[in-house]
mmCIF file of C-alpha atoms and ligand atoms in Angstrom:
data_model
loop_
_atom_site.group_PDB
_atom_site.id
_atom_site.type_symbol
_atom_site.label_atom_id
_atom_site.label_comp_id
_atom_site.label_asym_id
_atom_site.label_seq_id
_atom_site.Cartn_x
_atom_site.Cartn_y
_atom_site.Cartn_z
ATOM 1 C CA MET X 22 19.864 -24.814 -200.472
ATOM 2 C CA ASN X 23 23.383 -25.142 -199.137
ATOM 3 C CA PRO X 24 22.953 -26.273 -195.515
ATOM 4 C CA LEU X 25 25.934 -24.180 -194.445
ATOM 5 C CA GLU X 26 23.976 -20.926 -194.488
ATOM 6 C CA GLU X 27 21.356 -22.151 -192.042
ATOM 7 C CA ILE X 28 23.870 -23.921 -189.814
ATOM 8 C CA GLN X 29 25.924 -20.689 -189.649
ATOM 9 C CA ALA X 30 22.860 -19.131 -187.998
ATOM 10 C CA TYR X 31 23.323 -21.383 -184.952
ATOM 11 C CA ARG X 32 27.103 -21.347 -184.966
ATOM 12 C CA ASP X 33 27.139 -19.716 -181.494
ATOM 13 C CA GLU X 34 25.248 -22.682 -180.075
ATOM 14 C CA LEU X 35 27.793 -25.120 -181.579
ATOM 15 C CA VAL X 36 30.638 -23.030 -180.155
ATOM 16 C CA ARG X 37 28.944 -23.065 -176.742
ATOM 17 C CA ILE X 38 28.688 -26.885 -176.825
ATOM 18 C CA ARG X 39 32.282 -27.212 -178.017
ATOM 19 C CA HIS X 40 33.639 -24.926 -175.279
ATOM 20 C CA ASP X 41 31.565 -26.709 -172.642
ATOM 21 C CA LEU X 42 33.035 -30.075 -173.711
ATOM 22 C CA HIS X 43 36.519 -28.568 -173.899
ATOM 23 C CA ALA X 44 36.301 -27.186 -170.360
ATOM 24 C CA HIS X 45 35.107 -30.573 -169.034
ATOM 25 C CA PRO X 46 37.329 -33.178 -170.724
ATOM 26 C CA GLU X 47 36.750 -36.864 -169.957
ATOM 27 C CA THR X 48 39.133 -39.671 -170.931
ATOM 28 C CA ALA X 49 38.497 -43.230 -172.138
ATOM 29 C CA PHE X 50 35.209 -44.812 -170.998
ATOM 30 C CA GLU X 51 34.626 -42.054 -168.446
ATOM 31 C CA GLU X 52 32.716 -39.782 -170.846
ATOM 32 C CA VAL X 53 29.670 -39.719 -168.568
ATOM 33 C CA ARG X 54 29.041 -35.980 -168.632
ATOM 34 C CA SER X 55 29.846 -35.687 -172.353
ATOM 35 C CA ALA X 56 27.581 -38.632 -173.217
ATOM 36 C CA ALA X 57 24.728 -37.154 -171.171
ATOM 37 C CA LEU X 58 25.134 -33.816 -172.964
ATOM 38 C CA VAL X 59 25.044 -35.609 -176.323
ATOM 39 C CA ALA X 60 22.077 -37.841 -175.472
ATOM 40 C CA ASP X 61 20.070 -34.989 -173.916
ATOM 41 C CA THR X 62 20.696 -32.840 -176.995
ATOM 42 C CA LEU X 63 19.606 -35.634 -179.366
ATOM 43 C CA GLU X 64 16.452 -36.235 -177.313
ATOM 44 C CA SER X 65 15.632 -32.536 -177.279
ATOM 45 C CA LEU X 66 15.723 -32.707 -181.102
ATOM 46 C CA GLY X 67 13.190 -35.561 -181.082
ATOM 47 C CA ILE X 68 15.791 -38.099 -182.217
ATOM 48 C CA GLU X 69 15.473 -41.712 -180.957
ATOM 49 C CA THR X 70 18.419 -42.007 -178.552
ATOM 50 C CA HIS X 71 20.241 -45.071 -177.169
ATOM 51 C CA ARG X 72 22.645 -44.614 -174.247
ATOM 52 C CA GLY X 73 25.274 -46.856 -172.667
ATOM 53 C CA ILE X 74 26.593 -48.579 -175.796
ATOM 54 C CA ALA X 75 30.210 -49.653 -175.191
ATOM 55 C CA ARG X 76 29.742 -48.217 -171.669
ATOM 56 C CA THR X 77 29.544 -44.488 -172.467
ATOM 57 C CA GLY X 78 28.705 -44.492 -176.190
ATOM 58 C CA VAL X 79 25.501 -42.975 -177.581
ATOM 59 C CA VAL X 80 23.624 -43.717 -180.816
ATOM 60 C CA GLY X 81 20.864 -41.514 -182.237
ATOM 61 C CA VAL X 82 18.544 -42.857 -184.952
ATOM 62 C CA LEU X 83 16.723 -40.598 -187.423
ATOM 63 C CA ARG X 84 14.483 -42.048 -190.142
ATOM 64 C CA ALA X 85 12.966 -40.306 -193.147
ATOM 65 C CA GLY X 86 10.962 -41.523 -196.125
ATOM 66 C CA ARG X 87 10.366 -45.208 -196.747
ATOM 67 C CA GLY X 88 13.856 -46.152 -197.895
ATOM 68 C CA THR X 89 15.600 -49.129 -196.320
ATOM 69 C CA ARG X 90 19.135 -47.873 -196.798
ATOM 70 C CA ALA X 91 20.984 -46.814 -193.668
ATOM 71 C CA ILE X 92 24.291 -45.154 -192.861
ATOM 72 C CA GLY X 93 26.268 -44.292 -189.738
ATOM 73 C CA LEU X 94 28.047 -41.009 -188.980
ATOM 74 C CA ARG X 95 30.609 -41.332 -186.237
ATOM 75 C CA ALA X 96 32.184 -38.799 -183.877
ATOM 76 C CA ASP X 97 34.530 -39.496 -180.954
ATOM 77 C CA MET X 98 33.959 -37.866 -177.549
ATOM 78 C CA ASP X 99 37.055 -38.615 -175.452
ATOM 79 C CA ALA X 100 39.872 -36.346 -174.280
ATOM 80 C CA LEU X 101 43.554 -37.116 -173.626
ATOM 81 C CA PRO X 102 45.359 -37.688 -170.321
ATOM 82 C CA MET X 103 47.569 -34.596 -170.725
ATOM 83 C CA THR X 104 47.842 -31.163 -169.122
ATOM 84 C CA GLU X 105 46.537 -28.220 -171.130
ATOM 85 C CA ALA X 106 48.878 -25.234 -171.542
ATOM 86 C CA ASN X 107 46.237 -22.857 -172.949
ATOM 87 C CA THR X 108 44.928 -19.998 -170.833
ATOM 88 C CA PHE X 109 41.719 -19.049 -172.710
ATOM 89 C CA ALA X 110 38.374 -19.015 -170.916
ATOM 90 C CA HIS X 111 37.261 -22.457 -172.119
ATOM 91 C CA ARG X 112 40.506 -24.201 -171.048
ATOM 92 C CA SER X 113 40.303 -27.533 -169.234
ATOM 93 C CA THR X 114 39.012 -27.402 -165.676
ATOM 94 C CA VAL X 115 40.255 -30.952 -164.991
ATOM 95 C CA PRO X 116 43.939 -31.310 -164.041
ATOM 96 C CA GLY X 117 45.787 -33.752 -166.301
ATOM 97 C CA LYS X 118 43.006 -34.018 -168.880
ATOM 98 C CA MET X 119 42.580 -32.076 -172.104
ATOM 99 C CA HIS X 120 40.682 -32.134 -175.383
ATOM 100 C CA GLY X 121 44.012 -32.170 -177.220
ATOM 101 C CA CYS X 122 42.763 -33.952 -180.354
ATOM 102 C CA GLY X 123 39.641 -31.938 -181.171
ATOM 103 C CA HIS X 124 37.092 -34.611 -180.307
ATOM 104 C CA ASP X 125 35.138 -31.800 -178.604
ATOM 105 C CA GLY X 126 34.807 -30.254 -182.085
ATOM 106 C CA HIS X 127 33.927 -33.609 -183.687
ATOM 107 C CA THR X 128 31.102 -34.115 -181.174
ATOM 108 C CA ALA X 129 29.776 -30.568 -181.652
ATOM 109 C CA MET X 130 29.855 -30.894 -185.477
ATOM 110 C CA LEU X 131 27.831 -34.118 -185.436
ATOM 111 C CA LEU X 132 25.306 -32.588 -183.012
ATOM 112 C CA GLY X 133 25.026 -29.638 -185.424
ATOM 113 C CA ALA X 134 24.241 -32.052 -188.253
ATOM 114 C CA ALA X 135 21.654 -33.842 -186.088
ATOM 115 C CA ARG X 136 19.943 -30.525 -185.380
ATOM 116 C CA TYR X 137 19.792 -29.623 -189.071
ATOM 117 C CA LEU X 138 18.644 -33.070 -190.252
ATOM 118 C CA ALA X 139 15.964 -33.325 -187.543
ATOM 119 C CA ALA X 140 14.541 -30.037 -188.833
ATOM 120 C CA HIS X 141 15.045 -30.931 -192.531
ATOM 121 C CA PRO X 142 14.626 -34.697 -192.957
ATOM 122 C CA ASP X 143 15.056 -34.363 -196.718
ATOM 123 C CA PHE X 144 16.632 -37.786 -197.202
ATOM 124 C CA ASP X 145 15.321 -41.302 -197.692
ATOM 125 C CA GLY X 146 16.456 -43.955 -195.218
ATOM 126 C CA THR X 147 18.011 -44.084 -191.756
ATOM 127 C CA VAL X 148 20.839 -42.025 -190.321
ATOM 128 C CA HIS X 149 22.664 -43.272 -187.201
ATOM 129 C CA PHE X 150 24.550 -40.651 -185.203
ATOM 130 C CA ILE X 151 27.319 -42.630 -183.484
ATOM 131 C CA PHE X 152 29.112 -40.956 -180.560
ATOM 132 C CA GLN X 153 31.894 -43.277 -179.470
ATOM 133 C CA PRO X 154 33.995 -43.354 -176.313
ATOM 134 C CA ALA X 155 37.705 -44.032 -175.873
ATOM 135 C CA GLU X 156 39.204 -43.400 -179.309
ATOM 136 C CA GLU X 157 42.612 -42.519 -177.814
ATOM 137 C CA GLY X 158 44.388 -45.852 -177.424
ATOM 138 C CA GLU X 159 41.619 -47.760 -175.639
ATOM 139 C CA GLY X 160 39.613 -48.941 -178.647
ATOM 140 C CA GLY X 161 36.102 -47.687 -177.873
ATOM 141 C CA GLY X 162 35.276 -48.140 -181.557
ATOM 142 C CA ARG X 163 36.322 -51.781 -181.346
ATOM 143 C CA LEU X 164 34.132 -52.315 -178.278
ATOM 144 C CA MET X 165 31.138 -50.766 -180.060
ATOM 145 C CA VAL X 166 31.597 -53.222 -182.935
ATOM 146 C CA GLU X 167 32.074 -56.147 -180.519
ATOM 147 C CA GLU X 168 28.940 -55.149 -178.607
ATOM 148 C CA GLY X 169 26.956 -55.526 -181.825
ATOM 149 C CA LEU X 170 26.665 -51.929 -183.058
ATOM 150 C CA PHE X 171 25.974 -53.059 -186.619
ATOM 151 C CA GLN X 172 23.569 -55.839 -185.612
ATOM 152 C CA ARG X 173 21.535 -53.601 -183.336
ATOM 153 C CA PHE X 174 21.611 -50.720 -185.832
ATOM 154 C CA PRO X 175 21.947 -52.235 -189.318
ATOM 155 C CA MET X 176 23.917 -49.953 -191.647
ATOM 156 C CA ASP X 177 25.129 -50.240 -195.227
ATOM 157 C CA ALA X 178 28.083 -47.939 -194.653
ATOM 158 C CA VAL X 179 29.771 -45.912 -191.944
ATOM 159 C CA TYR X 180 31.593 -42.577 -192.133
ATOM 160 C CA GLY X 181 34.098 -40.740 -189.925
ATOM 161 C CA MET X 182 35.854 -37.350 -189.851
ATOM 162 C CA HIS X 183 38.928 -35.883 -188.130
ATOM 163 C CA ASN X 184 40.311 -32.360 -188.044
ATOM 164 C CA ILE X 185 43.865 -31.849 -189.320
ATOM 165 C CA PRO X 186 45.845 -28.763 -188.187
ATOM 166 C CA GLY X 187 47.982 -27.388 -191.019
ATOM 167 C CA MET X 188 45.298 -28.132 -193.636
ATOM 168 C CA PRO X 189 43.512 -24.886 -194.611
ATOM 169 C CA ALA X 190 40.104 -24.248 -193.049
ATOM 170 C CA GLY X 191 37.447 -24.833 -195.718
ATOM 171 C CA THR X 192 39.194 -27.872 -197.184
ATOM 172 C CA PHE X 193 38.662 -31.623 -196.940
ATOM 173 C CA GLY X 194 40.839 -34.621 -197.730
ATOM 174 C CA VAL X 195 39.626 -38.086 -198.711
ATOM 175 C CA MET X 196 41.139 -40.935 -200.723
ATOM 176 C CA PRO X 197 40.212 -44.540 -201.448
ATOM 177 C CA GLY X 198 42.494 -46.993 -199.622
ATOM 178 C CA PRO X 199 44.670 -46.187 -196.600
ATOM 179 C CA MET X 200 44.044 -42.934 -194.715
ATOM 180 C CA MET X 201 45.746 -43.827 -191.444
ATOM 181 C CA ALA X 202 48.199 -46.527 -190.364
ATOM 182 C CA SER X 203 47.910 -49.463 -187.999
ATOM 183 C CA PHE X 204 49.146 -49.015 -184.451
ATOM 184 C CA ASP X 205 50.896 -51.813 -182.515
ATOM 185 C CA LEU X 206 52.947 -51.744 -179.323
ATOM 186 C CA LEU X 207 56.158 -53.610 -178.492
ATOM 187 C CA ASP X 208 57.455 -54.431 -175.018
ATOM 188 C CA ILE X 209 60.766 -56.267 -174.794
ATOM 189 C CA GLU X 210 62.680 -57.558 -171.795
ATOM 190 C CA VAL X 211 66.320 -58.600 -172.218
ATOM 191 C CA ARG X 212 67.565 -60.756 -169.347
ATOM 192 C CA GLY X 213 71.332 -61.275 -168.980
ATOM 193 C CA GLN X 214 73.493 -61.663 -165.918
ATOM 194 C CA GLY X 215 74.540 -58.685 -163.831
ATOM 195 C CA GLY X 216 77.983 -58.229 -162.351
ATOM 196 C CA HIS X 217 80.928 -55.917 -161.649
ATOM 197 C CA ALA X 218 81.617 -53.612 -164.596
ATOM 198 C CA ALA X 219 85.345 -54.355 -164.258
ATOM 199 C CA PHE X 220 84.711 -58.083 -164.818
ATOM 200 C CA PRO X 221 82.439 -58.125 -167.857
ATOM 201 C CA HIS X 222 83.519 -61.648 -168.797
ATOM 202 C CA ALA X 223 81.886 -62.890 -165.593
ATOM 203 C CA ALA X 224 78.585 -61.208 -166.452
ATOM 204 C CA ASN X 225 76.328 -61.278 -169.511
ATOM 205 C CA ASP X 226 75.533 -57.739 -170.582
ATOM 206 C CA PRO X 227 71.858 -57.033 -171.456
ATOM 207 C CA VAL X 228 72.765 -53.445 -172.463
ATOM 208 C CA LEU X 229 74.966 -54.691 -175.291
ATOM 209 C CA ALA X 230 72.354 -57.264 -176.359
ATOM 210 C CA GLY X 231 69.602 -54.618 -176.206
ATOM 211 C CA SER X 232 71.700 -52.221 -178.279
ATOM 212 C CA ALA X 233 72.316 -54.920 -180.901
ATOM 213 C CA LEU X 234 68.581 -55.596 -180.909
ATOM 214 C CA VAL X 235 67.707 -51.914 -181.550
ATOM 215 C CA CYS X 236 70.114 -51.809 -184.500
ATOM 216 C CA ALA X 237 68.902 -55.123 -185.928
ATOM 217 C CA LEU X 238 65.244 -54.051 -185.705
ATOM 218 C CA GLN X 239 66.040 -50.979 -187.833
ATOM 219 C CA GLY X 240 66.984 -53.337 -190.646
ATOM 220 C CA ILE X 241 63.368 -54.461 -191.016
ATOM 221 C CA VAL X 242 62.072 -51.318 -192.715
ATOM 222 C CA SER X 243 65.206 -50.751 -194.801
ATOM 223 C CA ARG X 244 65.870 -54.360 -195.874
ATOM 224 C CA ARG X 245 62.751 -56.472 -195.355
ATOM 225 C CA VAL X 246 59.752 -54.269 -196.270
ATOM 226 C CA SER X 247 59.249 -53.544 -199.973
ATOM 227 C CA PRO X 248 60.423 -50.029 -200.898
ATOM 228 C CA LEU X 249 56.940 -49.496 -202.360
ATOM 229 C CA ASP X 250 55.271 -50.168 -198.994
ATOM 230 C CA SER X 251 55.399 -47.989 -195.882
ATOM 231 C CA ALA X 252 56.301 -49.041 -192.371
ATOM 232 C CA VAL X 253 57.651 -47.539 -189.159
ATOM 233 C CA VAL X 254 59.483 -49.456 -186.426
ATOM 234 C CA SER X 255 60.373 -47.056 -183.592
ATOM 235 C CA ILE X 256 62.049 -48.113 -180.351
ATOM 236 C CA THR X 257 61.142 -45.297 -178.003
ATOM 237 C CA THR X 258 62.291 -46.393 -174.536
ATOM 238 C CA PHE X 259 65.405 -48.244 -173.323
ATOM 239 C CA HIS X 260 65.842 -48.595 -169.573
ATOM 240 C CA ALA X 261 68.687 -50.452 -167.884
ATOM 241 C CA GLY X 262 71.028 -50.131 -164.951
ATOM 242 C CA GLU X 263 71.454 -47.785 -162.027
ATOM 243 C CA THR X 264 75.096 -46.801 -161.717
ATOM 244 C CA HIS X 265 78.516 -46.577 -163.435
ATOM 245 C CA ASN X 266 80.214 -49.711 -162.240
ATOM 246 C CA VAL X 267 77.497 -52.353 -162.264
ATOM 247 C CA ILE X 268 76.394 -54.359 -165.295
ATOM 248 C CA PRO X 269 72.633 -54.641 -164.798
ATOM 249 C CA PRO X 270 70.837 -57.980 -164.993
ATOM 250 C CA SER X 271 68.158 -56.818 -167.443
ATOM 251 C CA ALA X 272 67.068 -54.131 -169.899
ATOM 252 C CA ARG X 273 63.562 -53.082 -170.907
ATOM 253 C CA LEU X 274 62.700 -51.624 -174.294
ATOM 254 C CA SER X 275 59.442 -50.492 -175.834
ATOM 255 C CA GLY X 276 58.267 -49.023 -179.102
ATOM 256 C CA THR X 277 55.635 -48.952 -181.809
ATOM 257 C CA VAL X 278 55.009 -50.348 -185.297
ATOM 258 C CA ARG X 279 52.896 -48.600 -187.994
ATOM 259 C CA VAL X 280 51.967 -49.950 -191.446
ATOM 260 C CA PHE X 281 49.203 -49.534 -194.043
ATOM 261 C CA LYS X 282 48.691 -53.161 -195.119
ATOM 262 C CA ASP X 283 47.719 -56.237 -193.126
ATOM 263 C CA GLU X 284 50.251 -58.407 -194.946
ATOM 264 C CA VAL X 285 53.070 -55.960 -194.119
ATOM 265 C CA ARG X 286 51.909 -55.949 -190.503
ATOM 266 C CA ASP X 287 52.117 -59.758 -190.364
ATOM 267 C CA ALA X 288 55.570 -59.767 -191.953
ATOM 268 C CA VAL X 289 56.967 -57.048 -189.658
ATOM 269 C CA GLU X 290 55.707 -58.831 -186.542
ATOM 270 C CA ALA X 291 57.237 -62.110 -187.734
ATOM 271 C CA ASP X 292 60.571 -60.359 -188.435
ATOM 272 C CA ILE X 293 60.616 -58.776 -184.974
ATOM 273 C CA ARG X 294 60.038 -62.187 -183.372
ATOM 274 C CA ARG X 295 62.761 -63.775 -185.484
ATOM 275 C CA ILE X 296 65.279 -61.006 -184.712
ATOM 276 C CA CYS X 297 64.560 -61.212 -180.966
ATOM 277 C CA GLU X 298 65.249 -64.948 -181.071
ATOM 278 C CA GLY X 299 68.398 -64.431 -183.128
ATOM 279 C CA VAL X 300 69.859 -61.710 -180.886
ATOM 280 C CA ALA X 301 69.029 -63.778 -177.807
ATOM 281 C CA HIS X 302 70.935 -66.683 -179.307
ATOM 282 C CA THR X 303 73.893 -64.563 -180.434
ATOM 283 C CA HIS X 304 74.327 -62.872 -177.046
ATOM 284 C CA GLY X 305 73.304 -65.775 -174.869
ATOM 285 C CA VAL X 306 70.572 -63.744 -173.153
ATOM 286 C CA GLY X 307 66.855 -64.293 -172.702
ATOM 287 C CA ILE X 308 64.591 -61.987 -174.714
ATOM 288 C CA GLU X 309 60.880 -61.824 -174.038
ATOM 289 C CA LEU X 310 58.723 -59.962 -176.565
ATOM 290 C CA ARG X 311 55.142 -58.818 -176.051
ATOM 291 C CA TYR X 312 53.670 -57.683 -179.380
ATOM 292 C CA ASP X 313 50.302 -56.000 -178.818
ATOM 293 C CA ARG X 314 48.129 -55.412 -181.887
ATOM 294 C CA ARG X 315 46.082 -52.303 -181.133
ATOM 295 C CA TYR X 316 44.442 -50.643 -184.185
ATOM 296 C CA PRO X 317 44.367 -51.946 -187.767
ATOM 297 C CA PRO X 318 45.009 -49.521 -190.655
ATOM 298 C CA THR X 319 42.118 -47.202 -191.548
ATOM 299 C CA ILE X 320 41.161 -48.186 -195.107
ATOM 300 C CA ASN X 321 38.474 -46.345 -197.086
ATOM 301 C CA THR X 322 36.429 -48.413 -199.531
ATOM 302 C CA GLU X 323 36.384 -47.061 -203.063
ATOM 303 C CA ALA X 324 32.681 -46.336 -203.636
ATOM 304 C CA GLU X 325 32.185 -44.750 -200.208
ATOM 305 C CA ALA X 326 35.345 -42.616 -200.551
ATOM 306 C CA ALA X 327 33.961 -41.327 -203.871
ATOM 307 C CA LEU X 328 30.628 -40.593 -202.227
ATOM 308 C CA ALA X 329 32.326 -38.713 -199.359
ATOM 309 C CA ARG X 330 34.359 -36.767 -201.910
ATOM 310 C CA ASP X 331 31.193 -35.830 -203.828
ATOM 311 C CA ALA X 332 29.533 -34.697 -200.595
ATOM 312 C CA ALA X 333 32.500 -32.432 -199.799
ATOM 313 C CA VAL X 334 32.761 -31.139 -203.377
ATOM 314 C CA ALA X 335 29.055 -30.198 -203.319
ATOM 315 C CA LEU X 336 29.875 -27.989 -200.355
ATOM 316 C CA VAL X 337 33.250 -26.362 -201.076
ATOM 317 C CA GLY X 338 34.037 -27.185 -204.736
ATOM 318 C CA SER X 339 36.534 -29.662 -206.147
ATOM 319 C CA SER X 340 39.559 -27.382 -205.758
ATOM 320 C CA ARG X 341 39.124 -27.513 -201.983
ATOM 321 C CA VAL X 342 38.860 -31.290 -201.679
ATOM 322 C CA LEU X 343 42.220 -33.086 -201.647
ATOM 323 C CA THR X 344 42.016 -36.541 -203.178
ATOM 324 C CA GLN X 345 45.739 -37.205 -203.650
ATOM 325 C CA ALA X 346 46.951 -36.449 -200.134
ATOM 326 C CA GLN X 347 49.457 -38.648 -198.335
ATOM 327 C CA ALA X 348 48.082 -41.008 -195.723
ATOM 328 C CA LEU X 349 49.193 -40.340 -192.145
ATOM 329 C CA MET X 350 51.237 -42.716 -189.975
ATOM 330 C CA ALA X 351 48.990 -41.880 -187.009
ATOM 331 C CA ALA X 352 46.182 -44.336 -186.206
ATOM 332 C CA GLU X 353 42.447 -44.243 -185.618
ATOM 333 C CA ASP X 354 40.113 -46.797 -184.074
ATOM 334 C CA PHE X 355 37.398 -45.973 -186.628
ATOM 335 C CA ALA X 356 39.444 -48.633 -188.479
ATOM 336 C CA PHE X 357 37.468 -51.311 -186.566
ATOM 337 C CA MET X 358 34.186 -49.950 -187.940
ATOM 338 C CA LEU X 359 35.676 -49.924 -191.454
ATOM 339 C CA GLN X 360 36.649 -53.581 -190.999
ATOM 340 C CA ALA X 361 32.988 -54.359 -190.337
ATOM 341 C CA ARG X 362 31.280 -52.125 -192.919
ATOM 342 C CA PRO X 363 32.242 -50.232 -196.085
ATOM 343 C CA GLY X 364 32.815 -46.562 -195.470
ATOM 344 C CA ALA X 365 35.087 -43.545 -195.597
ATOM 345 C CA TYR X 366 37.040 -41.420 -193.163
ATOM 346 C CA VAL X 367 37.705 -37.827 -194.217
ATOM 347 C CA TRP X 368 39.966 -35.060 -192.968
ATOM 348 C CA ILE X 369 38.666 -31.563 -192.408
ATOM 349 C CA GLY X 370 41.223 -28.745 -192.393
ATOM 350 C CA ASN X 371 41.568 -27.141 -188.963
ATOM 351 C CA GLY X 372 43.411 -24.170 -190.509
ATOM 352 C CA GLU X 373 46.978 -23.149 -191.252
ATOM 353 C CA GLY X 374 49.456 -21.245 -189.109
ATOM 354 C CA ARG X 375 48.082 -19.361 -186.119
ATOM 355 C CA GLU X 376 44.497 -19.906 -187.246
ATOM 356 C CA GLY X 377 44.738 -23.698 -187.163
ATOM 357 C CA GLY X 378 47.073 -23.811 -184.210
ATOM 358 C CA CYS X 379 49.597 -26.528 -183.519
ATOM 359 C CA MET X 380 49.291 -30.260 -184.195
ATOM 360 C CA VAL X 381 46.878 -32.399 -182.206
ATOM 361 C CA HIS X 382 48.237 -33.880 -178.933
ATOM 362 C CA ASN X 383 50.201 -30.655 -178.296
ATOM 363 C CA PRO X 384 49.361 -28.929 -174.951
ATOM 364 C CA HIS X 385 48.672 -25.689 -176.882
ATOM 365 C CA TYR X 386 46.279 -27.272 -179.409
ATOM 366 C CA ASP X 387 42.672 -26.105 -179.760
ATOM 367 C CA PHE X 388 39.945 -27.058 -182.242
ATOM 368 C CA ASN X 389 39.132 -24.200 -184.645
ATOM 369 C CA ASP X 390 35.570 -22.992 -183.936
ATOM 370 C CA ALA X 391 35.366 -21.404 -187.398
ATOM 371 C CA ILE X 392 35.025 -24.846 -189.027
ATOM 372 C CA LEU X 393 32.198 -26.147 -186.813
ATOM 373 C CA PRO X 394 29.373 -25.187 -189.231
ATOM 374 C CA LEU X 395 31.328 -26.549 -192.211
ATOM 375 C CA GLY X 396 31.819 -29.900 -190.494
ATOM 376 C CA SER X 397 28.104 -30.097 -189.694
ATOM 377 C CA ALA X 398 27.279 -29.144 -193.286
ATOM 378 C CA TYR X 399 29.549 -31.914 -194.581
ATOM 379 C CA TRP X 400 27.567 -34.510 -192.626
ATOM 380 C CA VAL X 401 24.319 -33.093 -194.042
ATOM 381 C CA SER X 402 25.715 -33.119 -197.569
ATOM 382 C CA LEU X 403 26.890 -36.710 -197.052
ATOM 383 C CA VAL X 404 23.441 -37.843 -195.890
ATOM 384 C CA ARG X 405 21.789 -36.222 -198.917
ATOM 385 C CA THR X 406 24.357 -37.827 -201.225
ATOM 386 C CA ALA X 407 24.176 -41.306 -199.671
ATOM 387 C CA LEU X 408 20.422 -41.377 -199.045
ATOM 388 C CA PRO X 409 18.929 -39.211 -201.807
ATOM 389 C CA ARG X 410 15.178 -38.630 -201.739
ATOM 390 C CA ALA X 411 13.527 -39.420 -205.059
ATOM 391 C CA GLY X 412 12.886 -36.282 -207.062
ATOM 392 C CA LEU X 413 15.269 -34.202 -204.959
ATOM 393 C CA GLU X 414 18.599 -33.206 -206.373
ATOM 394 C CA GLN X 415 21.427 -33.213 -203.859
ATOM 395 C CA GLY X 416 21.527 -29.847 -202.157
ATOM 396 C CA SER X 417 18.397 -28.518 -203.841
ATOM 397 C CA SER X 418 16.058 -28.701 -200.871
ATOM 398 C CA SER X 419 15.792 -26.299 -198.016
HETATM 399 ZN ZN1 LIG K 9 44.334 -38.127 -180.912
HETATM 400 ZN ZN1 LIG K 10 41.691 -37.747 -182.569
#
């Protein structure tokens, strides 16, 4: 039986959970209320529950049959430090915090799958329900890995899912290889010598040096990275000076770098360092660079991407599963889990136009409740595909 039908029957409960989380957003490592809701729900389903992993993370363990294979299904629980502009009843009740990326929906979908699988353990092996904190910029996924997630809960593979506004509801996207880019931060300080603007020869202008630096850095993607690879170097802030007639003593710049391959990441960082040194020399200023590697690229392994595709196809048919989509230059800390174990990260369509709302991280964004049961059903289909019970065809049990 297709799990979707039965999960649709408790759609209202999933919506209630999702709206509750949405109204009470919690940001990185403060997901105390959300984690308690998750853990209490898992326990009420009779699922072995472990709290306090990577501070506010939760892992549920469900075993069936005698198989030794094990997989992990991961959802993120954190909200963003931004002010919600929506006015609907379930809008944020916390000033300056908002579920602007749909992690409320991700958490509700995985709880929906846990409910179904606890009632229908028609698989062979162990399923780990991983609810992680601090996906947005703070690397909760990395901390889970560092705290021994995969040693404490051995798994052969790990799977993730994110909603994508603009992709039709009822569709999925999954490819082998890169799904999301790496995410690094740059902070640069240019130190010159301040002075009277009418006597520039007596000063050493950090604004001119900083401007030359911005232009030179833009040559990396166009001239240094292979045209067949992708990279972004964006300088997004440039602060210097206070008034018209004073050359300031320093300038501060910041920005971000995104790539899909580790070797391109290494080369871009080396180029940025070299260009900073060169511009400093040319302009006779001091340039200090802080290059902060945050998230690696999110890379699906081939076999697991095929398995995730099959699980989605079993649910919605091959015409509604994109396998040739373009990777996104956004980043995802599920990448740390994929560095540790094989696995696959899939996109689920949040809907087009009005139905799917605006892009994530927009103050008007909201997760589309209509896809909650489908997301839960995908996890169920994935478990049946990855951990098939002998004698049971995928999707044939009720
Ligand atoms: Zn986000
Ligand atoms: Zn997100």
